[in-house]
Amino acid sequence: MEDVEVPSYFLCPISLQIMRDPVALPTGITYDREGIERWLSCNKSPTCPVTNQPMPKPVDLTPNHTLRRLIQAWCTANAFRGVERFPTPRPPVDRALLASLIEDARLPHSRLAALKRLKKLVSDSESNKRVVATAASGVVDFLLSVVTSNVENAEQEHEEEALSILHALQLSGDELRLLLDRNHGLFEALTATMRKSNFQSRAYAVLLAKSAVSVSPPDTLLGLPEEFFKEVMKVLRDRVSHQATCAALKVLYAACQWGWNTAKAVEVGAVKVLVELLLDEPEKKESEMMLVLLDNLCRGPKGAAQVVSHAAGVAVVSRSILRVTPGTTERAVRVLHSISRHAATPEVVEDMAQVGVVSKLCLLLSGECERSTRETARDVLRMHSRVWRRSPCVSPPQLKVLSSL
C-alpha cells in the first residue's frame, strides 16, 4: 500500500490500525472489536482505555455501523492505491441463540448436534468466544457438567466436544476461579477422562487441568489425589501430543511446589517417565522444565533412588550439563548433588565416572557459570574425590582438579 493518509477517526485508539469492526463502549469512544475485547479480557477491572472510566461486567459493545460503512467506502475509493476493502464482519452470536442451543443440548437426542453447532460458533470469531464465556445462560457450567456428570458412562463424543469447546474458549483466570468455585469435582472428572483411551479427550483434559491448576489455591492442590498424578504421568509417557506433553509438565510443576504432592508424583513413577523423555532430547524449553521437575522430585531419597535405578538415569542427567541452557546445567548439577547425598552406592559412584560426570563437573569449575552452580559442582566432586582419584575413567587434568579440592 502506498503512503495514504488515513483519517484519524478510522484508527483504533488501541492498535492505531484501521478499524475493521468498529464498536462503541458506553463512554462513546469507538474501538476495533478485536482490540477492545482483548483489552477488556486482560484487565480484572475493565476500563475505557481513553477515558479510564470503569466499565460494567459484562460490557455492552455497540456496533458503529455508520463508521464501518464510511471506512469501507474510503477503502473502495482508495483501492487503486493498494488499500484493501475488508468484508462486512459477522455480528457476534446472539445470547438468545445460545440459550436455545443449551436447551437443545440438555436433551440426549439433540445434544451432539447442539454441541457441534456451539463449537462452530466459538471457532468463528474471538467475539463469539467472549459472548459464550460470559453468557448468563451458563454455557460454561453446562459444558463442564457434560464432562463431570456420570463421567464414567458419558458418551465419549459428547465429552470430547465439550472439552474441545472449553479449551477453545481460553477462559481468563477470574473466569476459571469462579468455575472452580462452582464445580468442586473438576479434577476428579479430568482424572477419569485422562484414564480413557481416546487421545484427543486426554489431551483436552490435561490442557484444561493446566489452566485449572494455575489458578487453584494451595488447599485444592494439596488435595489432589494420587490417581490424578498417575494419569498425568500416563499422558507424558504415552506422548499423546506435543501440546499435551507441555501442559502435563506445567501441571506437575505447579502441583509439585509442595512436598506432599512431590511424594505422590514420585510414588507413581514420575522420575522414570522424565528420564525417558529426556532420552529423546526434547526442545530446550521442555528439557529445562523436565530437569526442574527432576530436581524437585530428587530432593528426597526415593526420587534420587529412582534416577539411579534407571539404566540411563545418571547418563542422561550428565548429558544435559553445558549442552542446553544455563538453567538446565544448574538443575542437572543439583540432581547429581541429590544423587550424591541420597543414592551414592559404590556402583553409582563408579557409574558417574564412567558416563562423564567427573569431566563435566571439572569443566564447570574452570568455565563460566553461575557461582551457585560452580559451588554445587565442587561439593559433588569433594564428596567422592577419594574414589574418583583411583578411577581409570578420570584423566590426569581431572585428577589435578580432584587433588586440589
Short mmCIF file of C-alpha atoms in Angstrom, two decimals:
data_model
loop_
_atom_site.label_atom_id
_atom_site.label_comp_id
_atom_site.label_asym_id
_atom_site.label_seq_id
_atom_site.Cartn_x
_atom_site.Cartn_y
_atom_site.Cartn_z
CA MET A 1 0.00 0.00 0.00
CA GLU A 2 1.28 3.46 -0.92
CA ASP A 3 1.65 6.17 1.70
CA VAL A 4 -2.01 7.05 2.10
CA GLU A 5 -3.17 9.46 4.76
CA VAL A 6 -5.78 7.63 6.79
CA PRO A 7 -8.37 9.77 8.60
CA SER A 8 -7.58 9.66 12.31
CA TYR A 9 -11.13 8.67 13.29
CA PHE A 10 -10.74 5.49 11.18
CA LEU A 11 -7.96 4.29 13.50
CA CYS A 12 -8.46 2.21 16.63
CA PRO A 13 -7.08 4.09 19.68
CA ILE A 14 -5.52 0.82 20.91
CA SER A 15 -3.82 -0.62 17.81
CA LEU A 16 -3.66 2.60 15.72
CA GLN A 17 -4.74 0.45 12.75
CA ILE A 18 -7.80 0.89 10.53
CA MET A 19 -10.84 -0.48 12.31
CA ARG A 20 -12.46 -3.46 10.60
CA ASP A 21 -15.31 -3.89 13.08
CA PRO A 22 -15.79 -0.59 14.97
CA VAL A 23 -17.76 -0.83 18.22
CA ALA A 24 -18.55 1.82 20.83
CA LEU A 25 -18.21 1.50 24.59
CA PRO A 26 -20.80 3.07 26.92
CA THR A 27 -18.37 6.02 27.18
CA GLY A 28 -18.99 6.80 23.50
CA ILE A 29 -15.41 6.01 22.40
CA THR A 30 -15.15 3.70 19.38
CA TYR A 31 -12.58 0.90 19.09
CA ASP A 32 -11.94 -2.04 16.82
CA ARG A 33 -13.84 -5.00 18.30
CA GLU A 34 -10.84 -7.34 18.44
CA GLY A 35 -8.65 -4.80 20.22
CA ILE A 36 -11.16 -3.71 22.84
CA GLU A 37 -12.28 -7.27 23.59
CA ARG A 38 -8.67 -8.27 24.20
CA TRP A 39 -8.20 -5.19 26.41
CA LEU A 40 -11.30 -5.92 28.48
CA SER A 41 -10.48 -9.62 28.89
CA CYS A 42 -6.94 -8.89 30.12
CA ASN A 43 -8.00 -6.49 32.88
CA LYS A 44 -9.59 -7.60 36.14
CA SER A 45 -11.29 -4.20 36.48
CA PRO A 46 -12.17 -3.23 32.90
CA THR A 47 -11.90 0.42 31.99
CA CYS A 48 -12.23 2.54 28.86
CA PRO A 49 -8.63 2.89 27.57
CA VAL A 50 -9.12 6.53 26.52
CA THR A 51 -11.21 7.94 29.39
CA ASN A 52 -10.12 5.41 32.06
CA GLN A 53 -13.72 5.19 33.24
CA PRO A 54 -14.68 1.87 34.87
CA MET A 55 -16.88 -0.41 32.78
CA PRO A 56 -19.68 -2.72 33.99
CA LYS A 57 -19.48 -6.50 33.57
CA PRO A 58 -20.34 -7.70 31.00
CA VAL A 59 -19.52 -4.68 28.84
CA ASP A 60 -22.03 -3.96 26.08
CA LEU A 61 -20.29 -3.20 22.77
CA THR A 62 -22.47 -1.30 20.30
CA PRO A 63 -21.57 -1.78 16.62
CA ASN A 64 -20.83 1.53 14.89
CA HIS A 65 -22.34 0.67 11.50
CA THR A 66 -22.12 4.22 10.16
CA LEU A 67 -18.39 4.46 10.78
CA ARG A 68 -17.83 0.96 9.39
CA ARG A 69 -19.60 1.87 6.13
CA LEU A 70 -17.56 5.08 5.88
CA ILE A 71 -14.33 3.10 6.31
CA GLN A 72 -15.40 0.53 3.71
CA ALA A 73 -16.33 3.30 1.24
CA TRP A 74 -12.98 5.01 1.82
CA CYS A 75 -11.15 1.71 1.24
CA THR A 76 -13.04 1.21 -2.05
CA ALA A 77 -12.25 4.76 -3.20
CA ASN A 78 -8.54 4.21 -2.47
CA ALA A 79 -8.31 0.69 -3.90
CA PHE A 80 -6.12 1.96 -6.77
CA ARG A 81 -3.55 2.97 -4.13
CA GLY A 82 -3.40 -0.55 -2.74
CA VAL A 83 -5.93 -0.14 0.06
CA GLU A 84 -7.81 -3.40 0.60
CA ARG A 85 -11.54 -3.30 1.31
CA PHE A 86 -12.46 -5.66 4.14
CA PRO A 87 -15.73 -7.60 4.18
CA THR A 88 -18.59 -6.73 6.49
CA PRO A 89 -17.91 -8.57 9.78
CA ARG A 90 -20.35 -11.11 11.10
CA PRO A 91 -22.24 -9.98 14.19
CA PRO A 92 -21.43 -11.88 17.41
CA VAL A 93 -23.64 -14.77 18.35
CA ASP A 94 -26.97 -13.76 19.85
CA ARG A 95 -27.38 -14.62 23.54
CA ALA A 96 -30.91 -15.87 22.87
CA LEU A 97 -29.49 -18.32 20.33
CA LEU A 98 -27.01 -19.54 22.94
CA ALA A 99 -29.80 -20.14 25.43
CA SER A 100 -31.70 -22.11 22.78
CA LEU A 101 -28.63 -24.20 21.97
CA ILE A 102 -28.12 -25.07 25.62
CA GLU A 103 -31.75 -26.13 25.91
CA ASP A 104 -31.25 -28.43 22.91
CA ALA A 105 -28.01 -29.76 24.37
CA ARG A 106 -29.77 -30.77 27.58
CA LEU A 107 -31.81 -33.30 25.58
CA PRO A 108 -29.89 -36.55 24.93
CA HIS A 109 -31.15 -36.98 21.35
CA SER A 110 -30.10 -33.45 20.25
CA ARG A 111 -27.03 -32.94 22.46
CA LEU A 112 -24.33 -33.86 19.94
CA ALA A 113 -25.75 -31.66 17.17
CA ALA A 114 -26.09 -28.72 19.57
CA LEU A 115 -22.52 -29.14 20.84
CA LYS A 116 -21.16 -29.26 17.29
CA ARG A 117 -23.05 -26.09 16.40
CA LEU A 118 -21.74 -24.38 19.53
CA LYS A 119 -18.20 -25.46 18.65
CA LYS A 120 -18.61 -23.92 15.18
CA LEU A 121 -19.82 -20.63 16.68
CA VAL A 122 -16.86 -20.48 19.08
CA SER A 123 -14.38 -21.14 16.27
CA ASP A 124 -15.91 -18.43 14.05
CA SER A 125 -14.57 -15.41 15.94
CA GLU A 126 -12.99 -14.08 19.11
CA SER A 127 -16.18 -12.12 19.71
CA ASN A 128 -18.20 -15.30 19.88
CA LYS A 129 -15.72 -16.77 22.36
CA ARG A 130 -16.22 -13.87 24.75
CA VAL A 131 -20.01 -13.99 24.41
CA VAL A 132 -20.07 -17.73 25.12
CA ALA A 133 -17.61 -17.46 28.03
CA THR A 134 -19.63 -14.72 29.76
CA ALA A 135 -23.14 -15.84 28.81
CA ALA A 136 -25.69 -15.61 31.60
CA SER A 137 -27.27 -18.81 30.30
CA GLY A 138 -24.43 -20.77 31.95
CA VAL A 139 -22.85 -22.24 28.83
CA VAL A 140 -19.51 -22.94 30.51
CA ASP A 141 -21.11 -24.61 33.51
CA PHE A 142 -23.22 -26.77 31.23
CA LEU A 143 -20.18 -27.83 29.20
CA LEU A 144 -18.40 -28.80 32.38
CA SER A 145 -21.45 -30.74 33.53
CA VAL A 146 -21.22 -32.83 30.36
CA VAL A 147 -17.72 -33.80 31.47
CA THR A 148 -18.38 -34.22 35.19
CA SER A 149 -21.83 -35.82 35.24
CA ASN A 150 -21.67 -39.60 35.23
CA VAL A 151 -18.24 -39.29 33.64
CA GLU A 152 -17.51 -43.00 33.57
CA ASN A 153 -20.56 -43.70 31.39
CA ALA A 154 -20.70 -40.46 29.41
CA GLU A 155 -20.95 -40.54 25.66
CA GLN A 156 -17.33 -40.22 24.53
CA GLU A 157 -18.13 -37.97 21.59
CA HIS A 158 -20.23 -35.65 23.77
CA GLU A 159 -17.42 -35.40 26.29
CA GLU A 160 -14.80 -34.71 23.64
CA GLU A 161 -16.89 -31.94 22.06
CA ALA A 162 -17.49 -30.30 25.45
CA LEU A 163 -13.79 -30.46 26.36
CA SER A 164 -12.73 -29.04 23.00
CA ILE A 165 -15.11 -26.08 23.41
CA LEU A 166 -13.88 -25.40 26.96
CA HIS A 167 -10.30 -25.43 25.69
CA ALA A 168 -11.12 -23.15 22.74
CA LEU A 169 -12.80 -20.56 25.00
CA GLN A 170 -9.44 -19.75 26.68
CA LEU A 171 -11.12 -18.68 29.91
CA SER A 172 -9.44 -15.92 31.90
CA GLY A 173 -8.01 -16.52 35.36
CA ASP A 174 -11.03 -14.93 37.05
CA GLU A 175 -13.45 -16.99 34.97
CA LEU A 176 -11.57 -20.18 35.84
CA ARG A 177 -11.60 -19.37 39.56
CA LEU A 178 -15.35 -18.83 39.50
CA LEU A 179 -15.78 -22.06 37.56
CA LEU A 180 -13.74 -23.99 40.13
CA ASP A 181 -15.71 -22.46 43.00
CA ARG A 182 -18.93 -23.72 41.43
CA ASN A 183 -17.61 -27.14 40.37
CA HIS A 184 -15.65 -28.93 43.10
CA GLY A 185 -15.45 -32.21 41.20
CA LEU A 186 -13.47 -30.84 38.26
CA PHE A 187 -10.17 -32.61 38.95
CA GLU A 188 -11.90 -35.93 39.61
CA ALA A 189 -13.68 -35.63 36.26
CA LEU A 190 -10.47 -34.73 34.44
CA THR A 191 -8.73 -37.69 36.08
CA ALA A 192 -11.46 -40.02 34.81
CA THR A 193 -11.20 -38.52 31.31
CA MET A 194 -7.41 -38.96 31.21
CA ARG A 195 -7.95 -42.58 32.19
CA LYS A 196 -9.76 -43.26 28.92
CA SER A 197 -8.14 -44.48 25.71
CA ASN A 198 -9.14 -41.58 23.46
CA PHE A 199 -6.01 -39.50 22.88
CA GLN A 200 -7.91 -36.33 21.89
CA SER A 201 -10.05 -36.33 25.05
CA ARG A 202 -6.96 -36.98 27.19
CA ALA A 203 -5.17 -34.07 25.54
CA TYR A 204 -8.08 -31.69 26.13
CA ALA A 205 -8.37 -32.90 29.74
CA VAL A 206 -4.71 -32.22 30.58
CA LEU A 207 -4.88 -28.81 28.85
CA LEU A 208 -7.88 -27.89 30.98
CA ALA A 209 -6.08 -29.27 34.06
CA LYS A 210 -3.12 -26.99 33.30
CA SER A 211 -5.41 -23.94 33.29
CA ALA A 212 -7.25 -25.07 36.43
CA VAL A 213 -4.07 -25.82 38.40
CA SER A 214 -2.64 -22.39 37.57
CA VAL A 215 -5.47 -20.62 39.44
CA SER A 216 -6.20 -23.18 42.19
CA PRO A 217 -5.49 -22.27 45.84
CA PRO A 218 -2.91 -24.33 47.77
CA ASP A 219 -5.54 -26.30 49.71
CA THR A 220 -7.08 -27.51 46.44
CA LEU A 221 -3.70 -28.52 45.03
CA LEU A 222 -2.72 -30.31 48.23
CA GLY A 223 -5.94 -32.30 47.99
CA LEU A 224 -5.20 -33.65 44.51
CA PRO A 225 -5.41 -37.45 44.66
CA GLU A 226 -2.53 -39.74 43.72
CA GLU A 227 -4.68 -41.06 40.88
CA PHE A 228 -4.59 -37.59 39.27
CA PHE A 229 -0.78 -37.64 39.19
CA LYS A 230 -0.83 -41.18 37.86
CA GLU A 231 -2.97 -40.19 34.86
CA VAL A 232 -0.89 -37.08 34.14
CA MET A 233 2.16 -39.36 34.13
CA LYS A 234 0.47 -41.62 31.59
CA VAL A 235 -0.22 -38.65 29.31
CA LEU A 236 3.50 -37.86 29.45
CA ARG A 237 4.54 -41.48 28.97
CA ASP A 238 2.21 -42.05 26.00
CA ARG A 239 3.33 -38.85 24.22
CA VAL A 240 -0.32 -38.01 23.50
CA SER A 241 0.77 -34.83 21.67
CA HIS A 242 3.46 -32.18 21.98
CA GLN A 243 0.92 -29.69 23.34
CA ALA A 244 -0.37 -32.22 25.87
CA THR A 245 3.18 -33.05 26.98
CA CYS A 246 3.95 -29.38 27.64
CA ALA A 247 0.66 -29.00 29.52
CA ALA A 248 1.33 -32.09 31.65
CA LEU A 249 4.78 -30.76 32.59
CA LYS A 250 3.22 -27.45 33.66
CA VAL A 251 0.59 -29.28 35.71
CA LEU A 252 3.33 -31.14 37.59
CA TYR A 253 5.43 -28.01 38.03
CA ALA A 254 2.50 -26.11 39.57
CA ALA A 255 1.27 -29.01 41.71
CA CYS A 256 4.68 -30.16 42.98
CA GLN A 257 5.53 -26.93 44.77
CA TRP A 258 4.53 -28.79 47.94
CA GLY A 259 6.36 -31.81 49.33
CA TRP A 260 3.17 -33.81 49.78
CA ASN A 261 2.44 -33.66 46.06
CA THR A 262 6.08 -34.32 45.22
CA ALA A 263 5.85 -37.57 47.17
CA LYS A 264 2.71 -38.54 45.21
CA ALA A 265 4.44 -37.86 41.89
CA VAL A 266 7.48 -39.92 42.89
CA GLU A 267 5.22 -42.74 44.05
CA VAL A 268 3.51 -43.01 40.63
CA GLY A 269 6.83 -43.19 38.75
CA ALA A 270 7.29 -39.61 37.59
CA VAL A 271 11.09 -39.82 37.78
CA LYS A 272 11.32 -42.74 35.36
CA VAL A 273 8.96 -41.04 32.89
CA LEU A 274 11.01 -37.82 32.96
CA VAL A 275 14.25 -39.75 32.35
CA GLU A 276 12.65 -41.49 29.37
CA LEU A 277 11.52 -38.15 27.95
CA LEU A 278 14.99 -36.63 28.39
CA LEU A 279 16.48 -39.54 26.45
CA ASP A 280 14.57 -38.33 23.39
CA GLU A 281 16.42 -34.98 23.52
CA PRO A 282 13.39 -32.66 23.73
CA GLU A 283 13.40 -28.98 22.78
CA LYS A 284 15.26 -26.56 25.05
CA LYS A 285 12.20 -25.24 26.87
CA GLU A 286 10.78 -28.69 27.58
CA SER A 287 14.21 -30.05 28.53
CA GLU A 288 14.68 -27.30 31.10
CA MET A 289 11.24 -27.87 32.60
CA MET A 290 11.88 -31.62 32.84
CA LEU A 291 15.11 -31.02 34.73
CA VAL A 292 13.40 -28.51 37.02
CA LEU A 293 10.86 -31.20 37.87
CA LEU A 294 13.55 -33.86 38.22
CA ASP A 295 15.48 -31.62 40.60
CA ASN A 296 12.33 -31.13 42.68
CA LEU A 297 11.49 -34.85 42.76
CA CYS A 298 15.04 -35.95 43.61
CA ARG A 299 15.48 -33.92 46.76
CA GLY A 300 14.44 -36.93 48.80
CA PRO A 301 15.93 -40.45 48.91
CA LYS A 302 13.10 -42.09 46.93
CA GLY A 303 13.40 -39.74 43.97
CA ALA A 304 17.19 -39.98 43.83
CA ALA A 305 16.99 -43.78 44.04
CA GLN A 306 14.61 -43.85 41.06
CA VAL A 307 17.08 -41.91 38.92
CA VAL A 308 19.94 -44.31 39.58
CA SER A 309 17.67 -47.35 39.19
CA HIS A 310 17.14 -46.37 35.55
CA ALA A 311 19.97 -47.68 33.37
CA ALA A 312 20.34 -44.30 31.64
CA GLY A 313 19.37 -42.07 34.57
CA VAL A 314 22.78 -40.71 35.57
CA ALA A 315 23.97 -40.53 31.97
CA VAL A 316 21.02 -38.50 30.69
CA VAL A 317 21.35 -36.01 33.55
CA SER A 318 25.10 -35.67 32.94
CA ARG A 319 24.49 -35.16 29.21
CA SER A 320 22.37 -32.08 29.95
CA ILE A 321 25.29 -30.22 31.56
CA LEU A 322 26.80 -27.48 29.34
CA ARG A 323 24.61 -28.59 26.47
CA VAL A 324 21.19 -26.96 26.55
CA THR A 325 20.89 -23.77 28.64
CA PRO A 326 22.50 -22.42 31.84
CA GLY A 327 19.22 -23.28 33.57
CA THR A 328 19.40 -26.94 32.58
CA THR A 329 23.05 -27.07 33.64
CA GLU A 330 22.17 -25.71 37.08
CA ARG A 331 19.31 -28.18 37.55
CA ALA A 332 21.30 -31.16 36.27
CA VAL A 333 24.11 -30.42 38.73
CA ARG A 334 21.58 -30.17 41.54
CA VAL A 335 20.14 -33.57 40.57
CA LEU A 336 23.66 -35.06 40.69
CA HIS A 337 24.13 -33.45 44.10
CA SER A 338 20.92 -35.11 45.34
CA ILE A 339 22.11 -38.46 43.99
CA SER A 340 25.46 -37.99 45.73
CA ARG A 341 23.70 -37.33 49.03
CA HIS A 342 20.92 -39.92 48.91
CA ALA A 343 21.83 -42.72 46.50
CA ALA A 344 25.62 -42.83 46.13
CA THR A 345 26.36 -46.56 46.36
CA PRO A 346 29.85 -47.67 45.21
CA GLU A 347 28.34 -48.83 41.91
CA VAL A 348 26.61 -45.47 41.34
CA VAL A 349 29.78 -43.51 42.12
CA GLU A 350 31.75 -45.60 39.62
CA ASP A 351 28.95 -45.21 37.06
CA MET A 352 29.15 -41.43 37.47
CA ALA A 353 32.82 -41.53 36.50
CA GLN A 354 32.16 -43.82 33.53
CA VAL A 355 29.42 -41.64 31.99
CA GLY A 356 31.49 -38.46 32.21
CA VAL A 357 30.10 -36.77 35.31
CA VAL A 358 33.58 -36.00 36.66
CA SER A 359 34.76 -34.38 33.43
CA LYS A 360 31.60 -32.23 33.18
CA LEU A 361 31.87 -31.05 36.77
CA CYS A 362 35.57 -30.24 36.37
CA LEU A 363 34.73 -28.16 33.30
CA LEU A 364 32.21 -26.21 35.34
CA LEU A 365 34.87 -25.30 37.91
CA SER A 366 37.05 -23.74 35.23
CA GLY A 367 34.30 -22.39 32.96
CA GLU A 368 31.79 -19.57 33.11
CA CYS A 369 28.63 -20.46 35.01
CA GLU A 370 26.61 -19.26 37.97
CA ARG A 371 28.54 -19.18 41.22
CA SER A 372 25.93 -21.36 42.94
CA THR A 373 26.24 -23.97 40.17
CA ARG A 374 30.02 -23.97 40.49
CA GLU A 375 29.80 -24.45 44.27
CA THR A 376 27.32 -27.32 43.89
CA ALA A 377 29.62 -29.00 41.36
CA ARG A 378 32.54 -28.55 43.77
CA ASP A 379 30.53 -30.21 46.56
CA VAL A 380 29.78 -33.25 44.39
CA LEU A 381 33.44 -33.63 43.42
CA ARG A 382 34.55 -33.22 47.02
CA MET A 383 32.11 -35.91 48.24
CA HIS A 384 33.61 -38.61 46.02
CA SER A 385 37.09 -37.31 45.18
CA ARG A 386 38.80 -40.13 47.11
CA VAL A 387 37.06 -42.79 44.97
CA TRP A 388 37.34 -40.93 41.68
CA ARG A 389 41.09 -40.31 42.09
CA ARG A 390 41.51 -44.11 41.78
CA SER A 391 39.17 -44.48 38.79
CA PRO A 392 40.68 -45.34 35.37
CA CYS A 393 37.97 -43.16 33.78
CA VAL A 394 39.46 -39.97 35.23
CA SER A 395 42.10 -38.16 33.15
CA PRO A 396 45.27 -36.52 34.56
CA PRO A 397 43.87 -32.96 34.29
CA GLN A 398 40.78 -34.09 36.20
CA LEU A 399 42.97 -35.79 38.81
CA LYS A 400 44.71 -32.49 39.31
CA VAL A 401 41.38 -30.77 39.97
CA LEU A 402 40.28 -33.52 42.37
CA SER A 403 43.56 -33.32 44.27
CA SER A 404 43.17 -29.58 44.75
CA LEU A 405 39.77 -29.83 46.44
#
